Coordinates of C-alpha atoms and ligand atoms in Angstrom, one line a residue:
X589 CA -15.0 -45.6 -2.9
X590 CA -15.8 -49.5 -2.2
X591 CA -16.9 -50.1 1.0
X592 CA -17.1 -53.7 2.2
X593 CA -17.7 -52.7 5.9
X594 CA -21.4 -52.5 7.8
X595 CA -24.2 -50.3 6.1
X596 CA -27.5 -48.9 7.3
X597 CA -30.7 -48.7 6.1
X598 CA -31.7 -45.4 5.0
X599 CA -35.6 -44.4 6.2
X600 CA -38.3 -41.9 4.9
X601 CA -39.9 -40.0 7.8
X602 CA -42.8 -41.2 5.2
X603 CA -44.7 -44.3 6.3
X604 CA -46.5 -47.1 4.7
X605 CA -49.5 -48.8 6.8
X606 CA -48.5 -52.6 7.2
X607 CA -50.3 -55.5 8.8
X608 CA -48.4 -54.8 11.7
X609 CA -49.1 -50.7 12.1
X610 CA -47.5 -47.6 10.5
X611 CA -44.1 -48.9 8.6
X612 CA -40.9 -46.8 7.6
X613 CA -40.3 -46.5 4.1
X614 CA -37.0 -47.7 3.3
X615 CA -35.3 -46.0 0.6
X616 CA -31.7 -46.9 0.1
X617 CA -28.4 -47.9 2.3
X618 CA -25.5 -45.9 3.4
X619 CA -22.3 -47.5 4.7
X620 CA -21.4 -46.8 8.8
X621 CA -18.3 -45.9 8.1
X622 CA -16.0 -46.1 11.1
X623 CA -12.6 -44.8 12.9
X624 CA -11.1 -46.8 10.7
X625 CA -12.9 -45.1 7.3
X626 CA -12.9 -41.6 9.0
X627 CA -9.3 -41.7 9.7
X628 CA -8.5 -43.4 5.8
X629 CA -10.3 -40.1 4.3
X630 CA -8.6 -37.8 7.0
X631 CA -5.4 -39.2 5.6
X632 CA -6.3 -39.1 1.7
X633 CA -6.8 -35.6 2.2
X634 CA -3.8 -34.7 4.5
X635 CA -1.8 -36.6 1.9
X636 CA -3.3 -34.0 -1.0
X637 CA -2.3 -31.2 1.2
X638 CA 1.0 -32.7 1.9
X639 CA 1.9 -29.8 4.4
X640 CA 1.0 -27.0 1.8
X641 CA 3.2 -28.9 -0.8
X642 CA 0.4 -31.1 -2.1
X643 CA -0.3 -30.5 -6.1
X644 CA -3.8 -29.0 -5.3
X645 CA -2.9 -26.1 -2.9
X646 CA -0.3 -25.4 -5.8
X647 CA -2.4 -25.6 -8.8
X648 CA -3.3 -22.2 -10.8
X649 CA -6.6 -20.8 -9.5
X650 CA -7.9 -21.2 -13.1
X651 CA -7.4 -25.0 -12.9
X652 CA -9.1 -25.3 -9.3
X653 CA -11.8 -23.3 -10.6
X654 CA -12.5 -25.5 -13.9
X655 CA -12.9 -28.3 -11.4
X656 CA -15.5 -26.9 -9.9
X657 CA -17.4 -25.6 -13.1
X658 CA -16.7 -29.4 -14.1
X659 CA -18.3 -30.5 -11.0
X660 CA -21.2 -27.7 -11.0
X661 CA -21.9 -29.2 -14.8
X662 CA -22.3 -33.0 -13.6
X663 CA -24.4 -31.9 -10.3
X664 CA -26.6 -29.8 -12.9
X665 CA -27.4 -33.2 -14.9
X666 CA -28.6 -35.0 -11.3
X667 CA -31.2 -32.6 -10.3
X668 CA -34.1 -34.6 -10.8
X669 CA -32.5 -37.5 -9.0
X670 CA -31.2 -35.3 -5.6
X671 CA -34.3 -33.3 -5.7
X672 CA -36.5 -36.9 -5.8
X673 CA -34.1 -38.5 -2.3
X674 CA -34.4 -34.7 -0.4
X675 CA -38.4 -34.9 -0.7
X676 CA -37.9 -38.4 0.5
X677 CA -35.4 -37.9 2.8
X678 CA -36.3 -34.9 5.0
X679 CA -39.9 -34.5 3.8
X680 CA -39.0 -31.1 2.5
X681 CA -41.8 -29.9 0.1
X682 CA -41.2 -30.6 -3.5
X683 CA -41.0 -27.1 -4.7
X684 CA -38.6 -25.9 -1.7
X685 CA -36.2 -28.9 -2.5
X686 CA -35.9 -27.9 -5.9
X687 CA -35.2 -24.2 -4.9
X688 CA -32.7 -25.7 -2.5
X689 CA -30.9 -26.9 -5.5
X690 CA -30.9 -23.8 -8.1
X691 CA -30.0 -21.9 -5.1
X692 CA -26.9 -24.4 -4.6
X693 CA -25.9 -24.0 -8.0
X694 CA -26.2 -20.2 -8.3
X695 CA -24.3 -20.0 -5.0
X696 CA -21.5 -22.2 -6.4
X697 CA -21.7 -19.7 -9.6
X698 CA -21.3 -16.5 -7.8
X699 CA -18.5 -18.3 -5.8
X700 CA -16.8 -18.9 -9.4
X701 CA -17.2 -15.3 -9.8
X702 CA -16.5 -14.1 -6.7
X703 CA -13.4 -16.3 -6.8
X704 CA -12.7 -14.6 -10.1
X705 CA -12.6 -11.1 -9.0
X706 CA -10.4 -12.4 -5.8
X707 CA -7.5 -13.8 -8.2
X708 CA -8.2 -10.5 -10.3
X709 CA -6.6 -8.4 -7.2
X710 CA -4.1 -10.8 -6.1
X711 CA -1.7 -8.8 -7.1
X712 CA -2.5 -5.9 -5.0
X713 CA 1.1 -4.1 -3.8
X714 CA 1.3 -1.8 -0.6
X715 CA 4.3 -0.1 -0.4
X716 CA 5.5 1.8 3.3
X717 CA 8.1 2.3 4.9
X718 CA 10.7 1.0 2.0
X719 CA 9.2 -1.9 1.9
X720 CA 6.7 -3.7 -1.2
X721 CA 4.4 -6.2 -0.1
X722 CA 2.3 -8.3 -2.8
X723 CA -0.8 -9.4 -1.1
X724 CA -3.0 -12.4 -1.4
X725 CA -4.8 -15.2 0.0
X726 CA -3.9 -18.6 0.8
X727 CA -5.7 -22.1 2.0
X728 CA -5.6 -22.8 5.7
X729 CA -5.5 -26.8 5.4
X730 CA -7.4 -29.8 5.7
X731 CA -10.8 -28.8 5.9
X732 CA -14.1 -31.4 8.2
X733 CA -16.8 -30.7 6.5
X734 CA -20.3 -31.0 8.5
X735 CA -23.5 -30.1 6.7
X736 CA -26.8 -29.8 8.5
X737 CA -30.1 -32.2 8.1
X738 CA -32.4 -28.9 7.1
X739 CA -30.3 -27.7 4.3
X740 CA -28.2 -30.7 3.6
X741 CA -26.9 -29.8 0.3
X742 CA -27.0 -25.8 0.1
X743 CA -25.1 -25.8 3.5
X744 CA -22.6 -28.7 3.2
X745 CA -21.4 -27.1 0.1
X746 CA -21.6 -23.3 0.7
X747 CA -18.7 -24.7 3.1
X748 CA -17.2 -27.0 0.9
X749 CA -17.1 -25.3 -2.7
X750 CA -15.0 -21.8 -0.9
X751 CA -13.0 -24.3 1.0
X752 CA -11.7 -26.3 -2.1
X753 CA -11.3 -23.2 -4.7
X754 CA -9.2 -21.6 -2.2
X755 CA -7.2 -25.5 -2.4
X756 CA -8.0 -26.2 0.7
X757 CA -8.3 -30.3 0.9
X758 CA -11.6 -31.8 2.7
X759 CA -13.5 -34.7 4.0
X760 CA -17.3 -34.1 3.9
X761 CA -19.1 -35.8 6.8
X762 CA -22.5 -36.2 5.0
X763 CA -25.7 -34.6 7.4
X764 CA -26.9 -37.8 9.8
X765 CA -30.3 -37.4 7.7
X766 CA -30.1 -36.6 3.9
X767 CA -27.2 -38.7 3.5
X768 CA -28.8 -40.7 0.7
X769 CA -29.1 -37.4 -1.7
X770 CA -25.6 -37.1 -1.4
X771 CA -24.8 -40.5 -3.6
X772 CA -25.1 -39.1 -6.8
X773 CA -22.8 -35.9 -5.8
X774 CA -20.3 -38.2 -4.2
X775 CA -20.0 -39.1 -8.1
X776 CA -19.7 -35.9 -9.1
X777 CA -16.7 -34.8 -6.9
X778 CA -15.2 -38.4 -7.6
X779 CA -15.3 -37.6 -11.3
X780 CA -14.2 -33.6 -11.2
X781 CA -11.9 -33.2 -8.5
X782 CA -7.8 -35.3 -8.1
X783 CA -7.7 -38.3 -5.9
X784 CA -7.5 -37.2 -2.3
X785 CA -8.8 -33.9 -2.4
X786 CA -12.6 -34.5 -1.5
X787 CA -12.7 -37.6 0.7
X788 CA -16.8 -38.5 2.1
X789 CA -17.3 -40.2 5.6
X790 CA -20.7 -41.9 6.7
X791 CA -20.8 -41.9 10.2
X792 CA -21.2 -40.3 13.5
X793 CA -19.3 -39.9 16.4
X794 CA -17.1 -43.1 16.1
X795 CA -15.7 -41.6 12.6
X796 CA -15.6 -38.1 13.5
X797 CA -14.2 -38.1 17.1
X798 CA -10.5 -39.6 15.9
X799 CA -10.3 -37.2 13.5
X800 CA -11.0 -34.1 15.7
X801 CA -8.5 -36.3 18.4
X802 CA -5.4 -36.6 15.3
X803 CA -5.2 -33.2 15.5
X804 CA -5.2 -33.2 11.8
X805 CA -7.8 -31.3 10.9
X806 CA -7.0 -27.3 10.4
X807 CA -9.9 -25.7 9.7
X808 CA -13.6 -27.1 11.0
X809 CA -16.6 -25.9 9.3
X810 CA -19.7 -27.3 11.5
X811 CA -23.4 -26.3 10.6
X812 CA -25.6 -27.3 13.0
X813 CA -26.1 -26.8 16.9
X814 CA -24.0 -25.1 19.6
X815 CA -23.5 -28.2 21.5
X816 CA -22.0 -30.0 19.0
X817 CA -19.6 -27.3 17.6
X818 CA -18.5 -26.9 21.4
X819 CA -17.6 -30.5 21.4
X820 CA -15.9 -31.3 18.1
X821 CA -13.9 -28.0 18.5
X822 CA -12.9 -29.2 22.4
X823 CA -11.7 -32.6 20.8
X824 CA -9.0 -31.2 18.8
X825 CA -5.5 -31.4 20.7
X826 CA -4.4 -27.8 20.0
X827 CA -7.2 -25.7 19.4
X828 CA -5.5 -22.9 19.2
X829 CA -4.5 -24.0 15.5
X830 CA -7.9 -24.8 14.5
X831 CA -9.9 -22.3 12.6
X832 CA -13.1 -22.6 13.1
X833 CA -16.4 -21.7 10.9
X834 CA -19.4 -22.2 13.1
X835 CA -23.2 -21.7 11.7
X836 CA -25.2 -22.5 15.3
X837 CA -28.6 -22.7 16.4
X838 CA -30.7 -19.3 16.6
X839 CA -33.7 -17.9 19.0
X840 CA -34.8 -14.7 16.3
X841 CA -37.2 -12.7 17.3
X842 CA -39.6 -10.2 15.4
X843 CA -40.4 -7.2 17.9
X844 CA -44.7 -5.8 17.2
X845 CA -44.3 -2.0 17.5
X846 CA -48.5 -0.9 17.8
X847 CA -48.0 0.8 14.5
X848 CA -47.0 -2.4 12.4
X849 CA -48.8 -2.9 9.4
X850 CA -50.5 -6.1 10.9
X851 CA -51.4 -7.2 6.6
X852 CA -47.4 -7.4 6.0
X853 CA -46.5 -8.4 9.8
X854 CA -48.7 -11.4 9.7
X855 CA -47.4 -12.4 6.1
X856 CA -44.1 -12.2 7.1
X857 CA -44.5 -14.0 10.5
X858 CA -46.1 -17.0 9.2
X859 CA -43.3 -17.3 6.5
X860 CA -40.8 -17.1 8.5
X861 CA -42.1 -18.9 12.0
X862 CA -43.7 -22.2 10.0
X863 CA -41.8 -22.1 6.6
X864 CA -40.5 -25.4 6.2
X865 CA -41.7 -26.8 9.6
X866 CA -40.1 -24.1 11.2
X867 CA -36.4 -25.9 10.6
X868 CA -34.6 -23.3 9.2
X869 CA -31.8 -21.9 11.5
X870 CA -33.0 -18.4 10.6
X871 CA -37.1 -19.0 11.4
X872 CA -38.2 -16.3 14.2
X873 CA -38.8 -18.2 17.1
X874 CA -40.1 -16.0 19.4
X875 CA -42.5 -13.1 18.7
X876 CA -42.4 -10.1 21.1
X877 CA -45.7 -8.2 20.4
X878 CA -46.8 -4.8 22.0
X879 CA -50.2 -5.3 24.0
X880 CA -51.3 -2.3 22.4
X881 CA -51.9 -4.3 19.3
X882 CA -51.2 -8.1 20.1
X883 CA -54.7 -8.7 19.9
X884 CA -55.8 -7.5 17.0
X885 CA -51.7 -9.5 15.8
X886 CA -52.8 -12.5 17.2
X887 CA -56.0 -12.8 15.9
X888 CA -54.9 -12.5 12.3
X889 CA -52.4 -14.8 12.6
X890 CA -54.5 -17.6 14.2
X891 CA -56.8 -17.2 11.8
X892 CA -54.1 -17.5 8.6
X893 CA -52.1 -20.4 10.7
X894 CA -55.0 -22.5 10.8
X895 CA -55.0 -22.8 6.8
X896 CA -51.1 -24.2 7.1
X897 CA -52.0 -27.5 5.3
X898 CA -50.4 -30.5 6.8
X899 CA -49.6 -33.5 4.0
X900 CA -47.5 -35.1 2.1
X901 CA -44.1 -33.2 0.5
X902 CA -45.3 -33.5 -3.2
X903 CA -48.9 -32.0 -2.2
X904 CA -49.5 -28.7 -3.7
X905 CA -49.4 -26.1 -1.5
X906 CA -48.3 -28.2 1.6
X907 CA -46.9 -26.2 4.8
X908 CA -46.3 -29.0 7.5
X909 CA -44.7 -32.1 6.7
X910 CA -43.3 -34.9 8.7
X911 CA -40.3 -34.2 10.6
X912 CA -37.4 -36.5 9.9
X913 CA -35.2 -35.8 13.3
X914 CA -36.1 -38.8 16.0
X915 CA -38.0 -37.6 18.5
X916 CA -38.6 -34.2 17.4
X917 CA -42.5 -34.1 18.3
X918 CA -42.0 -35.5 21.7
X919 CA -39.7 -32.7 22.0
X920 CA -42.1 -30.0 20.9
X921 CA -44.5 -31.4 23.0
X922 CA -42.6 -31.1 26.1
X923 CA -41.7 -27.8 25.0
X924 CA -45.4 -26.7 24.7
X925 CA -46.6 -28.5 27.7
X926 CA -44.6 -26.6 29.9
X927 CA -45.3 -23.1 28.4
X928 CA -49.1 -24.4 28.7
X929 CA -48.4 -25.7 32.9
X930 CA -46.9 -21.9 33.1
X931 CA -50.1 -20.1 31.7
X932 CA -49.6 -19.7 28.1
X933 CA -52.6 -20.7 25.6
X934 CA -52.6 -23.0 22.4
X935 CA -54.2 -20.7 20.1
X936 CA -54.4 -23.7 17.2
X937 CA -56.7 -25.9 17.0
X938 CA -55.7 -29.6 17.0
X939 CA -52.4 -28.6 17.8
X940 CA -49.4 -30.8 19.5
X941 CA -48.3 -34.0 18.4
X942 CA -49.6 -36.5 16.1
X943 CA -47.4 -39.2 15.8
X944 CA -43.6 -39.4 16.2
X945 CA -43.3 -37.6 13.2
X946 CA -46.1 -35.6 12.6
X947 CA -46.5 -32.3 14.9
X948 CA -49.5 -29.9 13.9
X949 CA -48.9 -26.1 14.2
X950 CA -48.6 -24.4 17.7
X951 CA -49.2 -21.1 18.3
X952 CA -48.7 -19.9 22.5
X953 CA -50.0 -16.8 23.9
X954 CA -48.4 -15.2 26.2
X955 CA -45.1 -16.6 26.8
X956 CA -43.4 -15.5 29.7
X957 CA -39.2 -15.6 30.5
X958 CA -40.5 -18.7 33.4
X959 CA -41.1 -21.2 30.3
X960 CA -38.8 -23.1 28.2
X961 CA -39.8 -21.9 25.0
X962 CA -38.5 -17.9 25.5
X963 CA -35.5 -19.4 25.5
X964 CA -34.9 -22.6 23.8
X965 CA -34.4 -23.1 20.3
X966 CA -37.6 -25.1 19.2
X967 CA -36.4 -25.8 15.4
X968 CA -40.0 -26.9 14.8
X969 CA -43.6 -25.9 13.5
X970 CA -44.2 -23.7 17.3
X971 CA -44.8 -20.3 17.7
X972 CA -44.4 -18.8 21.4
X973 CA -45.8 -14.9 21.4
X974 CA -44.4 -12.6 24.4
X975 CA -46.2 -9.2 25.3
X976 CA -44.7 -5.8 26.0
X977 CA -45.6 -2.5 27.4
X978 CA -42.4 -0.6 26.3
X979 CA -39.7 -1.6 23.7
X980 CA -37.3 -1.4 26.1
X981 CA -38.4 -5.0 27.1
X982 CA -38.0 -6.2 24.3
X983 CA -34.7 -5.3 23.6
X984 CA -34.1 -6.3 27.1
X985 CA -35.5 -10.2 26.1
X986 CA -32.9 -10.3 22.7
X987 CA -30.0 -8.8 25.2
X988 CA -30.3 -11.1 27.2
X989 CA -30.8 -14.3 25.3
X990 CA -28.0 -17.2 24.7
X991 CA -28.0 -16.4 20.6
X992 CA -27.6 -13.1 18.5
X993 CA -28.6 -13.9 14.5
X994 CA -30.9 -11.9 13.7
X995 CA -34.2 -9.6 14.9
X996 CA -37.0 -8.7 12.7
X997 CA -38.8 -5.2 13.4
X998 CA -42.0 -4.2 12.4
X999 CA -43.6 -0.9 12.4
X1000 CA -44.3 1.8 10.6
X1001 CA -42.2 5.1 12.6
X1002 CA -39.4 5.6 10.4
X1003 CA -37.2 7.4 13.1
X1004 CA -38.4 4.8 15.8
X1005 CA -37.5 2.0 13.7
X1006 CA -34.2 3.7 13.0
X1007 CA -33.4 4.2 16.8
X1008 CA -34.3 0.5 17.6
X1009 CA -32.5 -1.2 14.4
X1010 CA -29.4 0.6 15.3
X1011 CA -29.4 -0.5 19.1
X1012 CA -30.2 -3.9 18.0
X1013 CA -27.7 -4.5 15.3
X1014 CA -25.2 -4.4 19.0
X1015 CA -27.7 -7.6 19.6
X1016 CA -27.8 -9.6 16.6
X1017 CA -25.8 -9.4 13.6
X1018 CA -29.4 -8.4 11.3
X1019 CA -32.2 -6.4 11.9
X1020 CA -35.0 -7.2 9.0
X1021 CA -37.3 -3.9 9.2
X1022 CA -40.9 -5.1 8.2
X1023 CA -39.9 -8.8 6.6
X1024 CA -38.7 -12.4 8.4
X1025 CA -35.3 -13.0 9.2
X1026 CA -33.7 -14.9 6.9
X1027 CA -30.3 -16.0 5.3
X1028 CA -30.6 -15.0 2.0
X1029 CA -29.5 -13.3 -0.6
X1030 CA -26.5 -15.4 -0.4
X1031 CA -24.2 -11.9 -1.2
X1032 CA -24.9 -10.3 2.0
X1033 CA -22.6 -11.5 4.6
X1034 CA -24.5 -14.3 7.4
X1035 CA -22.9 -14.4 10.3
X1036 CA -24.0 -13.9 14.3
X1037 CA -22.9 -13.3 17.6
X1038 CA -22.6 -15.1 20.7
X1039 CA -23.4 -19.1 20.3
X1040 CA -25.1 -18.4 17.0
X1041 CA -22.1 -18.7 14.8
X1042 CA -18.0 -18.3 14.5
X1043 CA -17.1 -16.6 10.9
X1044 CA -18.6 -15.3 8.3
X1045 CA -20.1 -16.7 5.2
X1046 CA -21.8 -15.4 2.1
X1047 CA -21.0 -16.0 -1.9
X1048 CA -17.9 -13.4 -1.0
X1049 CA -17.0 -14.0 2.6
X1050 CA -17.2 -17.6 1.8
X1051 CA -13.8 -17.5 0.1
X1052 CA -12.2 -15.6 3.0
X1053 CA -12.8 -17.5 5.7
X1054 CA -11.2 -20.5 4.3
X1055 CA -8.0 -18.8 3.4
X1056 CA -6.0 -16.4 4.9
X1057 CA -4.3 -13.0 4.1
X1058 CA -0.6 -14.0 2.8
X1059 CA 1.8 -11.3 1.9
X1060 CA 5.2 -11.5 -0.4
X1061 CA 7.3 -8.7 0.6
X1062 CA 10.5 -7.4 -1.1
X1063 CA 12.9 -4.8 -0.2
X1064 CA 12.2 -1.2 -2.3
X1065 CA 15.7 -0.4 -3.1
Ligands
LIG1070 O1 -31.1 -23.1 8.3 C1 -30.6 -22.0 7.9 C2 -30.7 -21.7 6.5 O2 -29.5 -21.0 6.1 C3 -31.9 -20.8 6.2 O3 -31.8 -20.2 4.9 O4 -33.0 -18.2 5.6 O5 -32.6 -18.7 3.3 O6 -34.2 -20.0 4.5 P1 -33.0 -19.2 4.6

């Protein structure tokens, strides 16, 4: 909880002009916590699971459970304050950051409730074959926690709160940005939860990579992108005793039948391609539209992409804002460069890069499978639009890609939309008919297939993938 070791300056992607050029605001420090500090947490929390015997994994449900209303309570009373550090931290628009948090406590609510009905049925008995069993669930272990940059709070604790009321034990390592928004919470889960069983780490790979390498850690949940899962999970000496709960990088895409209603169509594309920069793991990145009405598509949504205001976070009705990842416009530049050397068009005016952390809205016409942007996760404010003659090809272009979250369909033939939802859902794990994809509401179950995600999580499903089915059988005499 004292840390005498190095710390880092915390930046804004926000700048100040100085004498000297364009200036980074600083806004706080975070310690650089090392092998030394990962492996002290890692053990804090291995000594509060003490091998299943610890007092947490133990405790009465109802006792885990007022922790976390306890903690819900004192992270209620520091809204203003982690709303204030993720507009500053990750430039996400005022309004957004403060439905990040309401969302975060209502997901931590239905958890409670969820977690409720759960301990309701615990005492569920099958009997067969002369045999009773009373079924339940049980923690796995010590849990590493990884929450992502775009969502750092919702999705570092929709990982976190399921993990701990099930009594699992855990070490959060805090997103690489939005780390600053996390001090006042670290004082929550200090204050709420027994020594030991939420432990924090500030660092990258030189904490992280000795904890994967102990072996230590049970259960990883990682939120973030496929490269990195793949290497924390390969670090771990026996992976076959690691339970994983993966949510990876995505490539959805919304499939133009020529009867889509182009009003709702464009609404929904915009949402769901620029919303929030376009960093949401859920944005449709690639937009397969029928050349039997991409014109007419295309048009619109030019024309209502080129009112996407770019500014300042705390600007009303703001839709671009500065990117906080290094590097990121450099990458979307490349990214459109090449489509553009391969024949697509920039439909946006004054689009591309504007400085390293400003990138004004892209939108590519047509994309073809030669370019890097059909296939490539952009995670950005860049649009890439791909034609079709027959559906087919589409289905063909979301078969074959790397990812499989989630498709968005739009049209207006109920029985074609019908055939193409159900052959898709053997694609992607959601098929949105007529609106973006998108995560929410946080009760239906978000998961994916290939590298877009291990497990399962949602207010319910939450609880279940950090526990496991544990029976108590007696003999039926
Ligand atoms: O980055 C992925 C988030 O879970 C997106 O959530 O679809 O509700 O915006 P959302």
């Amino acid at each position: 909880r004292v840390w005498d070791g190095p710390t880092q300056e915390v930046l804004s992607p926000l700048s100040t002009s100085g004498p000297a050029g364009p200036e980074r605001i600083v806004l706080g420090s975070c310690p650089v916590h090392d092998a030394v500090a990962g492996m002290a947490a890692l053990h804090a929390a291995c000594a509060a699971w003490d091998n299943g015997l610890g007092q947490w994994p133990n405790l009465d449900v109802e006792a885990r459970m007022a922790c976390v209303e306890d903690f819900c309570r004192r992270m209620r009373s520091r809204r203003a304050e982690i709303v204030r550090l993720m507009v500053w931290e990750i430039c996400k628009p005022t309004k957004e950051s403060e439905q990040e948090f309401d969302r975060t406590i209502e997901y931590i609510e239905a958890t409670l409730a969820a977690m409720r009905e759960m301990a309701a049925e615990a005492g569920r008995v099958i009997a067969a074959s002369g045999l009773r069993a009373l079924c339940g669930r049980s923690a796995r272990g010590v849990t590493l926690c990884l929450g992502p940059f775009n969502f750092p709070l919702n999705e570092t604790l929709a990982t976190l709160i399921p993990a701990l009321l099930m009594g699992n034990t855990a070490v959060v390592k805090l997103p690489r940005i939005g780390r600053l928004l996390f001090t006042p919470l670290l004082d929550c889960f200090h204050k709420a939860f027994p020594r030991g069983v939420v432990n924090s780490v500030s660092g990258g790979v030189e904490a992280v990579t000795p904890m994967m390498r102990s072996g230590l850690v049970d259960v990883l949940a990682f939120i973030g992108s496929s490269k990195s899962a793949e290497a924390l999970r390969a670090l771990h000496p026996r992976p076959t005793r690691l339970h994983c709960v993966f949510g990876l990088e995505a490539k959805n895409a919304a499939i133009i039948l020529p009867d889509a209603d182009l009003d709702v169509t464009v609404a929904e594309v915009l949402r769901g391609a620029y919303g929030f920069n376009g960093q949401r793991c859920t944005a449709l990145k690639l937009v397969l539209a029928s050349r039997l009405v991409a014109d007419a598509f295309l048009e619109r949504l030019r024309a209502s992409a080129e009112h996407l205001k770019i500014g300042l976070p705390w600007e009303p009705g703001v839709g671009i804002t500065p990117l906080p990842e290094p590097g990121k416009p450099r990458f979307l530049e490349s990214l459109r460069k090449d489509a553009l050397s391969r024949g697509a068009r920039e439909l946006l005016p004054g689009a591309g890069m504007l400085d390293e952390t400003l990138f004004a809205p892209s939108l590519l016409a047509p994309v073809t499978p030669d370019m890097r942007l059909y296939h490539e996760e952009q995670f950005g404010p860049v649009l890439p639009v791909g034609l079709f003659d027959d559906p087919e090809e589409a289905l063909r272009a979301v078969a074959a890609s790397n990812y499989g979250q989630q498709a968005s369909l739009f049209g207006s033939d109920v029985q074609v939309l019908a055939r193409l939802s159900g052959r898709l859902r053997n694609l992607v794990s959601r098929v949105n008919i007529n609106c973006k994809c998108q995560r929410g509401p946080d009760e239906l179950p978000f998961t994916a297939r290939k590298d877009s995600a291990v497990g399962t999580l949602s207010v319910g499903e939450g609880l279940a993938a950090f526990s496991l089915p544990t029976l108590t059988v007696l003999r039926h005499s």
